[in-house]
Amino acid sequence: MSTRPLQSIIQSVPTSDGAGVKLRRSLGSSQFARLDPFLMLDEFYSDNPDDYIAGFPAHPHRGFETVTYMLDGRMEHKDHLGNTGDLGPGSVQWMTAGRGVIHSEMPRQSEGRMRGFQLWINLPAAEKMKPADYRDIPAGSIPELEFDGGLVRVIAGTLRLNGQQVSGPVNGPGSDMATDPLYWDLHLDPARQVTLPLTRGHSAFVYLYDGRASIGGESLPHRAAGILGDGDRLNLVSGSDGARLLILAGKPLNEPVVQYGPFVMNTREEIEQALSDYRSGRLTTQTASA
Ligand code: FE
């Protein structure tokens, strides 16, 4: 048994995306700020509609998965497959872009708080051109594991703790996802600690979004990605106001990553193909071309 140390920090930087949505980007703020298989983590958080009202009008993706987790506010997703999704507080949208998705993500409110996260998870070369897939996961279908001192919302992966076992709606038992993703939202009461099991050898990081917490006596910066060293468990201690953190882990793909905006492939040629497919209207229909 070994406890994962806090190894490094990827600070979040203010940026904007879509038609001008203000957000903070930690992972993905540069090509060196990734943690295989995770490509990007954005947090959007504002009480000012000017910061989010323009939304994310129709845009493409190819070669990876996007996971949107809402804390506050409502967004509407529409895509070329005809899916419409209503993302409300506590809900998740798990979208596999595969060979191509064209979608929009627009606010369904003109005032009030909008807060949530978008995570990008890479796909292995063998799955980058698979058909697009989309899952809307309502807040009520995300299980919670309660323990003395807090709870974990289990969005993806399986959590075993104190004789309990809870699996998320994504990557539960029998899943064969290449990246074996784990996505937990941990709520810790004030001045408590918890030890959570993590698979040795998988990349893992935490993102403290409320309160204070520490790992091995080192305080976590607020709204930054805390990259964990290897080990088979994570020990977290909350501060006097409690803490809320995302905990993310996944199996590294160890493949070359070539990114151009919303396209993430293995080679430059594949990026050029994606651009050409998009320009000619074949992004979502073309099967893999040599
Ligand atoms: Fe998108």
PDB file of C-alpha atoms and ligand atoms in Angstrom:
ATOM      1  CA  MET A   1       0.000   0.000   0.000  1.00  0.00           C
ATOM      2  CA  SER A   2       1.292   3.447  -0.819  1.00  0.00           C
ATOM      3  CA  THR A   3      -0.318   6.846  -0.635  1.00  0.00           C
ATOM      4  CA  ARG A   4      -0.254   9.105  -3.649  1.00  0.00           C
ATOM      5  CA  PRO A   5       1.661  12.353  -3.031  1.00  0.00           C
ATOM      6  CA  LEU A   6       0.785  15.723  -4.508  1.00  0.00           C
ATOM      7  CA  GLN A   7       3.360  15.809  -7.299  1.00  0.00           C
ATOM      8  CA  SER A   8       2.754  19.051  -9.186  1.00  0.00           C
ATOM      9  CA  ILE A   9       0.208  21.771  -9.811  1.00  0.00           C
ATOM     10  CA  ILE A  10      -1.311  22.979 -13.057  1.00  0.00           C
ATOM     11  CA  GLN A  11      -2.750  26.400 -12.267  1.00  0.00           C
ATOM     12  CA  SER A  12      -5.887  27.466 -14.071  1.00  0.00           C
ATOM     13  CA  VAL A  13      -5.702  30.500 -16.314  1.00  0.00           C
ATOM     14  CA  PRO A  14      -8.588  32.748 -17.316  1.00  0.00           C
ATOM     15  CA  THR A  15      -9.568  32.337 -20.937  1.00  0.00           C
ATOM     16  CA  SER A  16     -12.662  32.309 -23.097  1.00  0.00           C
ATOM     17  CA  ASP A  17     -14.093  29.829 -25.557  1.00  0.00           C
ATOM     18  CA  GLY A  18     -17.145  29.354 -27.735  1.00  0.00           C
ATOM     19  CA  ALA A  19     -18.668  32.739 -28.573  1.00  0.00           C
ATOM     20  CA  GLY A  20     -16.969  34.352 -25.583  1.00  0.00           C
ATOM     21  CA  VAL A  21     -17.764  32.249 -22.505  1.00  0.00           C
ATOM     22  CA  LYS A  22     -15.360  33.150 -19.733  1.00  0.00           C
ATOM     23  CA  LEU A  23     -13.771  30.194 -18.004  1.00  0.00           C
ATOM     24  CA  ARG A  24     -10.692  28.939 -16.190  1.00  0.00           C
ATOM     25  CA  ARG A  25      -8.573  26.321 -17.953  1.00  0.00           C
ATOM     26  CA  SER A  26      -6.124  24.186 -15.998  1.00  0.00           C
ATOM     27  CA  LEU A  27      -5.359  21.025 -17.976  1.00  0.00           C
ATOM     28  CA  GLY A  28      -5.121  21.973 -21.632  1.00  0.00           C
ATOM     29  CA  SER A  29      -3.908  25.517 -21.025  1.00  0.00           C
ATOM     30  CA  SER A  30      -0.866  24.482 -23.085  1.00  0.00           C
ATOM     31  CA  GLN A  31       0.212  21.335 -24.902  1.00  0.00           C
ATOM     32  CA  PHE A  32       2.513  20.625 -21.947  1.00  0.00           C
ATOM     33  CA  ALA A  33      -0.328  20.890 -19.444  1.00  0.00           C
ATOM     34  CA  ARG A  34      -1.993  17.559 -20.137  1.00  0.00           C
ATOM     35  CA  LEU A  35      -2.193  14.383 -18.096  1.00  0.00           C
ATOM     36  CA  ASP A  36      -2.605  11.399 -20.424  1.00  0.00           C
ATOM     37  CA  PRO A  37      -5.431  10.461 -21.090  1.00  0.00           C
ATOM     38  CA  PHE A  38      -6.871  13.807 -19.916  1.00  0.00           C
ATOM     39  CA  LEU A  39      -6.532  16.628 -22.424  1.00  0.00           C
ATOM     40  CA  MET A  40      -8.344  19.544 -20.855  1.00  0.00           C
ATOM     41  CA  LEU A  41     -10.352  20.684 -17.837  1.00  0.00           C
ATOM     42  CA  ASP A  42     -12.349  23.912 -17.964  1.00  0.00           C
ATOM     43  CA  GLU A  43     -14.336  25.406 -15.105  1.00  0.00           C
ATOM     44  CA  PHE A  44     -16.991  27.961 -15.945  1.00  0.00           C
ATOM     45  CA  TYR A  45     -18.294  29.913 -12.966  1.00  0.00           C
ATOM     46  CA  SER A  46     -20.059  33.243 -13.085  1.00  0.00           C
ATOM     47  CA  ASP A  47     -23.066  35.095 -11.718  1.00  0.00           C
ATOM     48  CA  ASN A  48     -22.827  37.585 -14.584  1.00  0.00           C
ATOM     49  CA  PRO A  49     -24.771  36.566 -17.714  1.00  0.00           C
ATOM     50  CA  ASP A  50     -22.356  38.599 -19.875  1.00  0.00           C
ATOM     51  CA  ASP A  51     -19.775  35.926 -19.078  1.00  0.00           C
ATOM     52  CA  TYR A  52     -21.810  33.005 -20.448  1.00  0.00           C
ATOM     53  CA  ILE A  53     -24.835  34.176 -22.439  1.00  0.00           C
ATOM     54  CA  ALA A  54     -23.141  33.822 -25.838  1.00  0.00           C
ATOM     55  CA  GLY A  55     -22.668  30.100 -25.215  1.00  0.00           C
ATOM     56  CA  PHE A  56     -21.000  27.666 -27.553  1.00  0.00           C
ATOM     57  CA  PRO A  57     -22.718  27.860 -30.963  1.00  0.00           C
ATOM     58  CA  ALA A  58     -22.370  24.961 -33.433  1.00  0.00           C
ATOM     59  CA  HIS A  59     -18.827  23.588 -33.484  1.00  0.00           C
ATOM     60  CA  PRO A  60     -17.142  20.261 -34.280  1.00  0.00           C
ATOM     61  CA  HIS A  61     -15.174  17.676 -32.321  1.00  0.00           C
ATOM     62  CA  ARG A  62     -13.241  14.596 -33.444  1.00  0.00           C
ATOM     63  CA  GLY A  63     -11.080  12.000 -31.725  1.00  0.00           C
ATOM     64  CA  PHE A  64     -11.946  12.202 -28.019  1.00  0.00           C
ATOM     65  CA  GLU A  65     -14.719  12.445 -25.406  1.00  0.00           C
ATOM     66  CA  THR A  66     -16.192  15.513 -23.718  1.00  0.00           C
ATOM     67  CA  VAL A  67     -17.747  15.313 -20.268  1.00  0.00           C
ATOM     68  CA  THR A  68     -19.798  18.237 -18.991  1.00  0.00           C
ATOM     69  CA  TYR A  69     -20.731  18.344 -15.307  1.00  0.00           C
ATOM     70  CA  MET A  70     -23.111  21.085 -14.192  1.00  0.00           C
ATOM     71  CA  LEU A  71     -23.151  22.432 -10.650  1.00  0.00           C
ATOM     72  CA  ASP A  72     -25.461  25.421 -11.188  1.00  0.00           C
ATOM     73  CA  GLY A  73     -27.489  26.704 -14.104  1.00  0.00           C
ATOM     74  CA  ARG A  74     -28.905  25.147 -17.262  1.00  0.00           C
ATOM     75  CA  MET A  75     -27.411  24.493 -20.670  1.00  0.00           C
ATOM     76  CA  GLU A  76     -29.000  22.982 -23.738  1.00  0.00           C
ATOM     77  CA  HIS A  77     -27.093  20.661 -26.029  1.00  0.00           C
ATOM     78  CA  LYS A  78     -28.087  20.037 -29.654  1.00  0.00           C
ATOM     79  CA  ASP A  79     -26.143  17.941 -32.134  1.00  0.00           C
ATOM     80  CA  HIS A  80     -26.144  16.745 -35.743  1.00  0.00           C
ATOM     81  CA  LEU A  81     -27.609  13.394 -34.658  1.00  0.00           C
ATOM     82  CA  GLY A  82     -30.754  15.182 -33.540  1.00  0.00           C
ATOM     83  CA  ASN A  83     -30.062  14.785 -29.842  1.00  0.00           C
ATOM     84  CA  THR A  84     -31.285  17.507 -27.538  1.00  0.00           C
ATOM     85  CA  GLY A  85     -30.056  17.489 -23.973  1.00  0.00           C
ATOM     86  CA  ASP A  86     -31.072  19.594 -21.017  1.00  0.00           C
ATOM     87  CA  LEU A  87     -28.198  19.951 -18.587  1.00  0.00           C
ATOM     88  CA  GLY A  88     -29.319  21.035 -15.140  1.00  0.00           C
ATOM     89  CA  PRO A  89     -27.665  21.219 -11.726  1.00  0.00           C
ATOM     90  CA  GLY A  90     -25.872  18.006 -10.803  1.00  0.00           C
ATOM     91  CA  SER A  91     -26.282  16.399 -14.220  1.00  0.00           C
ATOM     92  CA  VAL A  92     -23.661  15.113 -16.612  1.00  0.00           C
ATOM     93  CA  GLN A  93     -23.384  14.851 -20.354  1.00  0.00           C
ATOM     94  CA  TRP A  94     -20.923  12.262 -21.621  1.00  0.00           C
ATOM     95  CA  MET A  95     -20.271  12.674 -25.322  1.00  0.00           C
ATOM     96  CA  THR A  96     -17.990  10.499 -27.409  1.00  0.00           C
ATOM     97  CA  ALA A  97     -17.101  12.564 -30.447  1.00  0.00           C
ATOM     98  CA  GLY A  98     -15.455   9.634 -32.228  1.00  0.00           C
ATOM     99  CA  ARG A  99     -15.138  10.458 -35.924  1.00  0.00           C
ATOM    100  CA  GLY A 100     -17.221  13.546 -35.595  1.00  0.00           C
ATOM    101  CA  VAL A 101     -19.842  15.514 -33.757  1.00  0.00           C
ATOM    102  CA  ILE A 102     -21.168  18.955 -34.559  1.00  0.00           C
ATOM    103  CA  HIS A 103     -23.040  20.405 -31.627  1.00  0.00           C
ATOM    104  CA  SER A 104     -23.994  23.543 -29.762  1.00  0.00           C
ATOM    105  CA  GLU A 105     -24.066  24.140 -26.027  1.00  0.00           C
ATOM    106  CA  MET A 106     -26.174  27.171 -25.170  1.00  0.00           C
ATOM    107  CA  PRO A 107     -27.340  28.610 -21.841  1.00  0.00           C
ATOM    108  CA  ARG A 108     -31.013  28.135 -21.018  1.00  0.00           C
ATOM    109  CA  GLN A 109     -31.048  31.048 -18.614  1.00  0.00           C
ATOM    110  CA  SER A 110     -30.518  34.780 -18.996  1.00  0.00           C
ATOM    111  CA  GLU A 111     -29.569  35.472 -15.400  1.00  0.00           C
ATOM    112  CA  GLY A 112     -28.232  33.743 -12.316  1.00  0.00           C
ATOM    113  CA  ARG A 113     -25.275  31.525 -11.679  1.00  0.00           C
ATOM    114  CA  MET A 114     -23.734  29.238 -14.265  1.00  0.00           C
ATOM    115  CA  ARG A 115     -21.161  26.857 -12.882  1.00  0.00           C
ATOM    116  CA  GLY A 116     -19.698  23.594 -14.037  1.00  0.00           C
ATOM    117  CA  PHE A 117     -16.861  21.758 -15.698  1.00  0.00           C
ATOM    118  CA  GLN A 118     -15.918  20.386 -19.065  1.00  0.00           C
ATOM    119  CA  LEU A 119     -13.368  17.607 -19.207  1.00  0.00           C
ATOM    120  CA  TRP A 120     -11.806  16.209 -22.376  1.00  0.00           C
ATOM    121  CA  ILE A 121     -10.687  12.564 -22.311  1.00  0.00           C
ATOM    122  CA  ASN A 122      -8.646  11.204 -25.179  1.00  0.00           C
ATOM    123  CA  LEU A 123      -9.619   8.137 -27.212  1.00  0.00           C
ATOM    124  CA  PRO A 124      -7.091   5.510 -28.321  1.00  0.00           C
ATOM    125  CA  ALA A 125      -6.072   5.505 -32.003  1.00  0.00           C
ATOM    126  CA  ALA A 126      -8.235   2.443 -32.612  1.00  0.00           C
ATOM    127  CA  GLU A 127     -11.378   4.282 -31.442  1.00  0.00           C
ATOM    128  CA  LYS A 128     -10.882   7.815 -32.724  1.00  0.00           C
ATOM    129  CA  MET A 129     -12.999   7.180 -35.815  1.00  0.00           C
ATOM    130  CA  LYS A 130     -15.782   5.200 -34.170  1.00  0.00           C
ATOM    131  CA  PRO A 131     -19.354   6.471 -34.461  1.00  0.00           C
ATOM    132  CA  ALA A 132     -20.332   9.361 -32.235  1.00  0.00           C
ATOM    133  CA  ASP A 133     -22.211   8.587 -29.051  1.00  0.00           C
ATOM    134  CA  TYR A 134     -23.995  10.747 -26.520  1.00  0.00           C
ATOM    135  CA  ARG A 135     -25.371  10.200 -23.039  1.00  0.00           C
ATOM    136  CA  ASP A 136     -27.440  12.549 -20.916  1.00  0.00           C
ATOM    137  CA  ILE A 137     -27.135  11.568 -17.257  1.00  0.00           C
ATOM    138  CA  PRO A 138     -29.689  13.236 -14.971  1.00  0.00           C
ATOM    139  CA  ALA A 139     -28.561  14.297 -11.509  1.00  0.00           C
ATOM    140  CA  GLY A 140     -30.802  11.705  -9.864  1.00  0.00           C
ATOM    141  CA  SER A 141     -29.110   8.798 -11.619  1.00  0.00           C
ATOM    142  CA  ILE A 142     -25.642   9.614 -10.307  1.00  0.00           C
ATOM    143  CA  PRO A 143     -25.170   7.443  -7.213  1.00  0.00           C
ATOM    144  CA  GLU A 144     -23.673   8.783  -4.011  1.00  0.00           C
ATOM    145  CA  LEU A 145     -21.591   6.879  -1.520  1.00  0.00           C
ATOM    146  CA  GLU A 146     -21.947   8.343   1.952  1.00  0.00           C
ATOM    147  CA  PHE A 147     -19.368   7.873   4.660  1.00  0.00           C
ATOM    148  CA  ASP A 148     -18.657   9.363   8.064  1.00  0.00           C
ATOM    149  CA  GLY A 149     -17.426  12.833   7.103  1.00  0.00           C
ATOM    150  CA  GLY A 150     -18.824  13.303   3.644  1.00  0.00           C
ATOM    151  CA  LEU A 151     -19.985  11.771   0.411  1.00  0.00           C
ATOM    152  CA  VAL A 152     -18.788  10.977  -3.088  1.00  0.00           C
ATOM    153  CA  ARG A 153     -20.916  11.412  -6.190  1.00  0.00           C
ATOM    154  CA  VAL A 154     -19.736   8.615  -8.477  1.00  0.00           C
ATOM    155  CA  ILE A 155     -20.033   9.762 -12.086  1.00  0.00           C
ATOM    156  CA  ALA A 156     -17.654   7.219 -13.615  1.00  0.00           C
ATOM    157  CA  GLY A 157     -15.802   4.191 -12.339  1.00  0.00           C
ATOM    158  CA  THR A 158     -16.347   2.136  -9.205  1.00  0.00           C
ATOM    159  CA  LEU A 159     -15.644   3.252  -5.649  1.00  0.00           C
ATOM    160  CA  ARG A 160     -15.124   0.706  -2.877  1.00  0.00           C
ATOM    161  CA  LEU A 161     -15.070   2.221   0.591  1.00  0.00           C
ATOM    162  CA  ASN A 162     -15.766   0.796   4.061  1.00  0.00           C
ATOM    163  CA  GLY A 163     -17.348  -2.344   2.653  1.00  0.00           C
ATOM    164  CA  GLN A 164     -19.608  -0.404   0.299  1.00  0.00           C
ATOM    165  CA  GLN A 165     -19.280  -0.462  -3.471  1.00  0.00           C
ATOM    166  CA  VAL A 166     -20.827   2.078  -5.818  1.00  0.00           C
ATOM    167  CA  SER A 167     -20.472   2.226  -9.606  1.00  0.00           C
ATOM    168  CA  GLY A 168     -21.172   5.283 -11.708  1.00  0.00           C
ATOM    169  CA  PRO A 169     -23.426   5.372 -14.783  1.00  0.00           C
ATOM    170  CA  VAL A 170     -20.250   5.417 -16.917  1.00  0.00           C
ATOM    171  CA  ASN A 171     -17.475   2.798 -16.826  1.00  0.00           C
ATOM    172  CA  GLY A 172     -19.181   0.477 -14.369  1.00  0.00           C
ATOM    173  CA  PRO A 173     -18.625  -3.291 -14.108  1.00  0.00           C
ATOM    174  CA  GLY A 174     -18.021  -4.956 -17.465  1.00  0.00           C
ATOM    175  CA  SER A 175     -17.075  -1.704 -19.171  1.00  0.00           C
ATOM    176  CA  ASP A 176     -14.257  -1.922 -21.690  1.00  0.00           C
ATOM    177  CA  MET A 177     -13.382   1.754 -21.983  1.00  0.00           C
ATOM    178  CA  ALA A 178      -9.708   1.937 -22.953  1.00  0.00           C
ATOM    179  CA  THR A 179      -9.009   4.829 -20.583  1.00  0.00           C
ATOM    180  CA  ASP A 180     -10.912   3.194 -17.674  1.00  0.00           C
ATOM    181  CA  PRO A 181     -11.989   6.652 -16.464  1.00  0.00           C
ATOM    182  CA  LEU A 182     -12.888   7.477 -12.893  1.00  0.00           C
ATOM    183  CA  TYR A 183     -14.789  10.701 -12.185  1.00  0.00           C
ATOM    184  CA  TRP A 184     -15.779  11.419  -8.585  1.00  0.00           C
ATOM    185  CA  ASP A 185     -17.109  14.571  -6.922  1.00  0.00           C
ATOM    186  CA  LEU A 186     -16.053  14.491  -3.257  1.00  0.00           C
ATOM    187  CA  HIS A 187     -17.781  16.571  -0.583  1.00  0.00           C
ATOM    188  CA  LEU A 188     -15.921  16.624   2.738  1.00  0.00           C
ATOM    189  CA  ASP A 189     -17.317  18.085   5.950  1.00  0.00           C
ATOM    190  CA  PRO A 190     -15.080  20.503   7.904  1.00  0.00           C
ATOM    191  CA  ALA A 191     -11.851  19.066   9.312  1.00  0.00           C
ATOM    192  CA  ARG A 192     -12.339  15.486   8.180  1.00  0.00           C
ATOM    193  CA  GLN A 193     -10.218  13.058   6.260  1.00  0.00           C
ATOM    194  CA  VAL A 194     -10.836  10.250   3.848  1.00  0.00           C
ATOM    195  CA  THR A 195      -8.730   7.627   2.138  1.00  0.00           C
ATOM    196  CA  LEU A 196      -9.930   6.575  -1.306  1.00  0.00           C
ATOM    197  CA  PRO A 197      -8.574   3.685  -3.380  1.00  0.00           C
ATOM    198  CA  LEU A 198      -7.071   4.484  -6.800  1.00  0.00           C
ATOM    199  CA  THR A 199      -5.596   2.085  -9.347  1.00  0.00           C
ATOM    200  CA  ARG A 200      -1.814   2.054  -9.302  1.00  0.00           C
ATOM    201  CA  GLY A 201      -0.290   3.146 -12.614  1.00  0.00           C
ATOM    202  CA  HIS A 202      -3.275   5.241 -13.662  1.00  0.00           C
ATOM    203  CA  SER A 203      -2.891   8.994 -14.074  1.00  0.00           C
ATOM    204  CA  ALA A 204      -4.804  10.901 -11.421  1.00  0.00           C
ATOM    205  CA  PHE A 205      -5.475  14.470 -10.367  1.00  0.00           C
ATOM    206  CA  VAL A 206      -7.736  16.421  -8.049  1.00  0.00           C
ATOM    207  CA  TYR A 207      -9.398  19.800  -8.597  1.00  0.00           C
ATOM    208  CA  LEU A 208     -10.370  21.715  -5.456  1.00  0.00           C
ATOM    209  CA  TYR A 209     -13.337  23.928  -6.353  1.00  0.00           C
ATOM    210  CA  ASP A 210     -14.679  24.886  -2.918  1.00  0.00           C
ATOM    211  CA  GLY A 211     -13.206  25.161   0.574  1.00  0.00           C
ATOM    212  CA  ARG A 212      -9.762  23.975   1.563  1.00  0.00           C
ATOM    213  CA  ALA A 213      -8.037  20.613   1.539  1.00  0.00           C
ATOM    214  CA  SER A 214      -4.579  19.119   1.772  1.00  0.00           C
ATOM    215  CA  ILE A 215      -2.727  16.018   0.686  1.00  0.00           C
ATOM    216  CA  GLY A 216       0.191  14.805   2.792  1.00  0.00           C
ATOM    217  CA  GLY A 217       0.223  18.124   4.659  1.00  0.00           C
ATOM    218  CA  GLU A 218       0.436  20.171   1.461  1.00  0.00           C
ATOM    219  CA  SER A 219      -2.415  22.588   0.819  1.00  0.00           C
ATOM    220  CA  LEU A 220      -4.158  22.334  -2.510  1.00  0.00           C
ATOM    221  CA  PRO A 221      -4.441  25.576  -4.435  1.00  0.00           C
ATOM    222  CA  HIS A 222      -7.984  26.680  -5.181  1.00  0.00           C
ATOM    223  CA  ARG A 223      -9.282  26.031  -8.716  1.00  0.00           C
ATOM    224  CA  ALA A 224      -6.128  24.285  -9.942  1.00  0.00           C
ATOM    225  CA  ALA A 225      -5.312  20.736 -10.987  1.00  0.00           C
ATOM    226  CA  GLY A 226      -3.264  18.895  -8.367  1.00  0.00           C
ATOM    227  CA  ILE A 227      -1.416  16.119 -10.171  1.00  0.00           C
ATOM    228  CA  LEU A 228      -0.875  13.021  -8.043  1.00  0.00           C
ATOM    229  CA  GLY A 229       2.166  10.776  -7.957  1.00  0.00           C
ATOM    230  CA  ASP A 230       1.647   7.018  -8.202  1.00  0.00           C
ATOM    231  CA  GLY A 231       0.193   4.858  -5.476  1.00  0.00           C
ATOM    232  CA  ASP A 232      -2.913   2.860  -4.709  1.00  0.00           C
ATOM    233  CA  ARG A 233      -4.763   5.288  -2.460  1.00  0.00           C
ATOM    234  CA  LEU A 234      -5.421   8.982  -1.932  1.00  0.00           C
ATOM    235  CA  ASN A 235      -5.599  10.584   1.494  1.00  0.00           C
ATOM    236  CA  LEU A 236      -7.363  13.941   1.722  1.00  0.00           C
ATOM    237  CA  VAL A 237      -7.887  16.227   4.702  1.00  0.00           C
ATOM    238  CA  SER A 238     -10.408  19.074   4.602  1.00  0.00           C
ATOM    239  CA  GLY A 239     -10.041  22.511   6.159  1.00  0.00           C
ATOM    240  CA  SER A 240     -12.319  24.218   8.662  1.00  0.00           C
ATOM    241  CA  ASP A 241     -14.915  25.097   5.994  1.00  0.00           C
ATOM    242  CA  GLY A 242     -14.982  21.655   4.428  1.00  0.00           C
ATOM    243  CA  ALA A 243     -13.996  20.976   0.840  1.00  0.00           C
ATOM    244  CA  ARG A 244     -15.354  19.988  -2.534  1.00  0.00           C
ATOM    245  CA  LEU A 245     -13.103  18.407  -5.094  1.00  0.00           C
ATOM    246  CA  LEU A 246     -13.221  16.575  -8.367  1.00  0.00           C
ATOM    247  CA  ILE A 247     -11.134  13.410  -8.395  1.00  0.00           C
ATOM    248  CA  LEU A 248     -10.186  12.111 -11.822  1.00  0.00           C
ATOM    249  CA  ALA A 249      -8.148   9.108 -12.849  1.00  0.00           C
ATOM    250  CA  GLY A 250      -7.589   7.121 -16.020  1.00  0.00           C
ATOM    251  CA  LYS A 251      -5.314   4.698 -17.796  1.00  0.00           C
ATOM    252  CA  PRO A 252      -2.677   6.477 -19.897  1.00  0.00           C
ATOM    253  CA  LEU A 253      -2.832   5.759 -23.632  1.00  0.00           C
ATOM    254  CA  ASN A 254       0.868   6.470 -24.299  1.00  0.00           C
ATOM    255  CA  GLU A 255       0.147   7.544 -27.866  1.00  0.00           C
ATOM    256  CA  PRO A 256       1.204  10.694 -29.706  1.00  0.00           C
ATOM    257  CA  VAL A 257      -1.253  13.563 -29.319  1.00  0.00           C
ATOM    258  CA  VAL A 258      -1.685  16.064 -32.134  1.00  0.00           C
ATOM    259  CA  GLN A 259      -4.322  18.663 -31.380  1.00  0.00           C
ATOM    260  CA  TYR A 260      -5.732  21.408 -33.525  1.00  0.00           C
ATOM    261  CA  GLY A 261      -8.534  23.139 -31.626  1.00  0.00           C
ATOM    262  CA  PRO A 262     -11.453  20.720 -31.328  1.00  0.00           C
ATOM    263  CA  PHE A 263      -9.703  17.900 -33.213  1.00  0.00           C
ATOM    264  CA  VAL A 264      -7.373  15.562 -31.308  1.00  0.00           C
ATOM    265  CA  MET A 265      -5.661  12.878 -33.361  1.00  0.00           C
ATOM    266  CA  ASN A 266      -2.330  10.980 -33.451  1.00  0.00           C
ATOM    267  CA  THR A 267      -0.726  12.528 -36.532  1.00  0.00           C
ATOM    268  CA  ARG A 268      -0.679  15.794 -38.475  1.00  0.00           C
ATOM    269  CA  GLU A 269      -2.093  13.989 -41.489  1.00  0.00           C
ATOM    270  CA  GLU A 270      -5.133  12.928 -39.470  1.00  0.00           C
ATOM    271  CA  ILE A 271      -5.647  16.532 -38.352  1.00  0.00           C
ATOM    272  CA  GLU A 272      -5.473  17.703 -41.954  1.00  0.00           C
ATOM    273  CA  GLN A 273      -8.011  15.019 -42.854  1.00  0.00           C
ATOM    274  CA  ALA A 274     -10.308  16.198 -40.066  1.00  0.00           C
ATOM    275  CA  LEU A 275     -10.080  19.812 -41.278  1.00  0.00           C
ATOM    276  CA  SER A 276     -10.740  18.789 -44.853  1.00  0.00           C
ATOM    277  CA  ASP A 277     -13.669  16.558 -43.799  1.00  0.00           C
ATOM    278  CA  TYR A 278     -15.125  19.410 -41.753  1.00  0.00           C
ATOM    279  CA  ARG A 279     -14.772  21.959 -44.557  1.00  0.00           C
ATOM    280  CA  SER A 280     -16.424  19.630 -47.029  1.00  0.00           C
ATOM    281  CA  GLY A 281     -19.256  18.676 -44.684  1.00  0.00           C
ATOM    282  CA  ARG A 282     -18.034  15.091 -44.235  1.00  0.00           C
ATOM    283  CA  LEU A 283     -16.788  15.262 -40.648  1.00  0.00           C
ATOM    284  CA  THR A 284     -19.697  13.325 -39.209  1.00  0.00           C
ATOM    285  CA  THR A 285     -20.418  11.004 -42.138  1.00  0.00           C
ATOM    286  CA  GLN A 286     -17.073   9.995 -43.604  1.00  0.00           C
ATOM    287  CA  THR A 287     -15.714   6.669 -42.488  1.00  0.00           C
ATOM    288  CA  ALA A 288     -11.988   6.411 -41.832  1.00  0.00           C
ATOM    289  CA  SER A 289     -10.068   7.380 -44.934  1.00  0.00           C
ATOM    290  CA  ALA A 290      -6.550   6.259 -45.632  1.00  0.00           C
TER     291      ALA A 290
HETATM  292 FE    FE B   1     -18.268  21.157 -27.626  1.00  0.00          FE
END
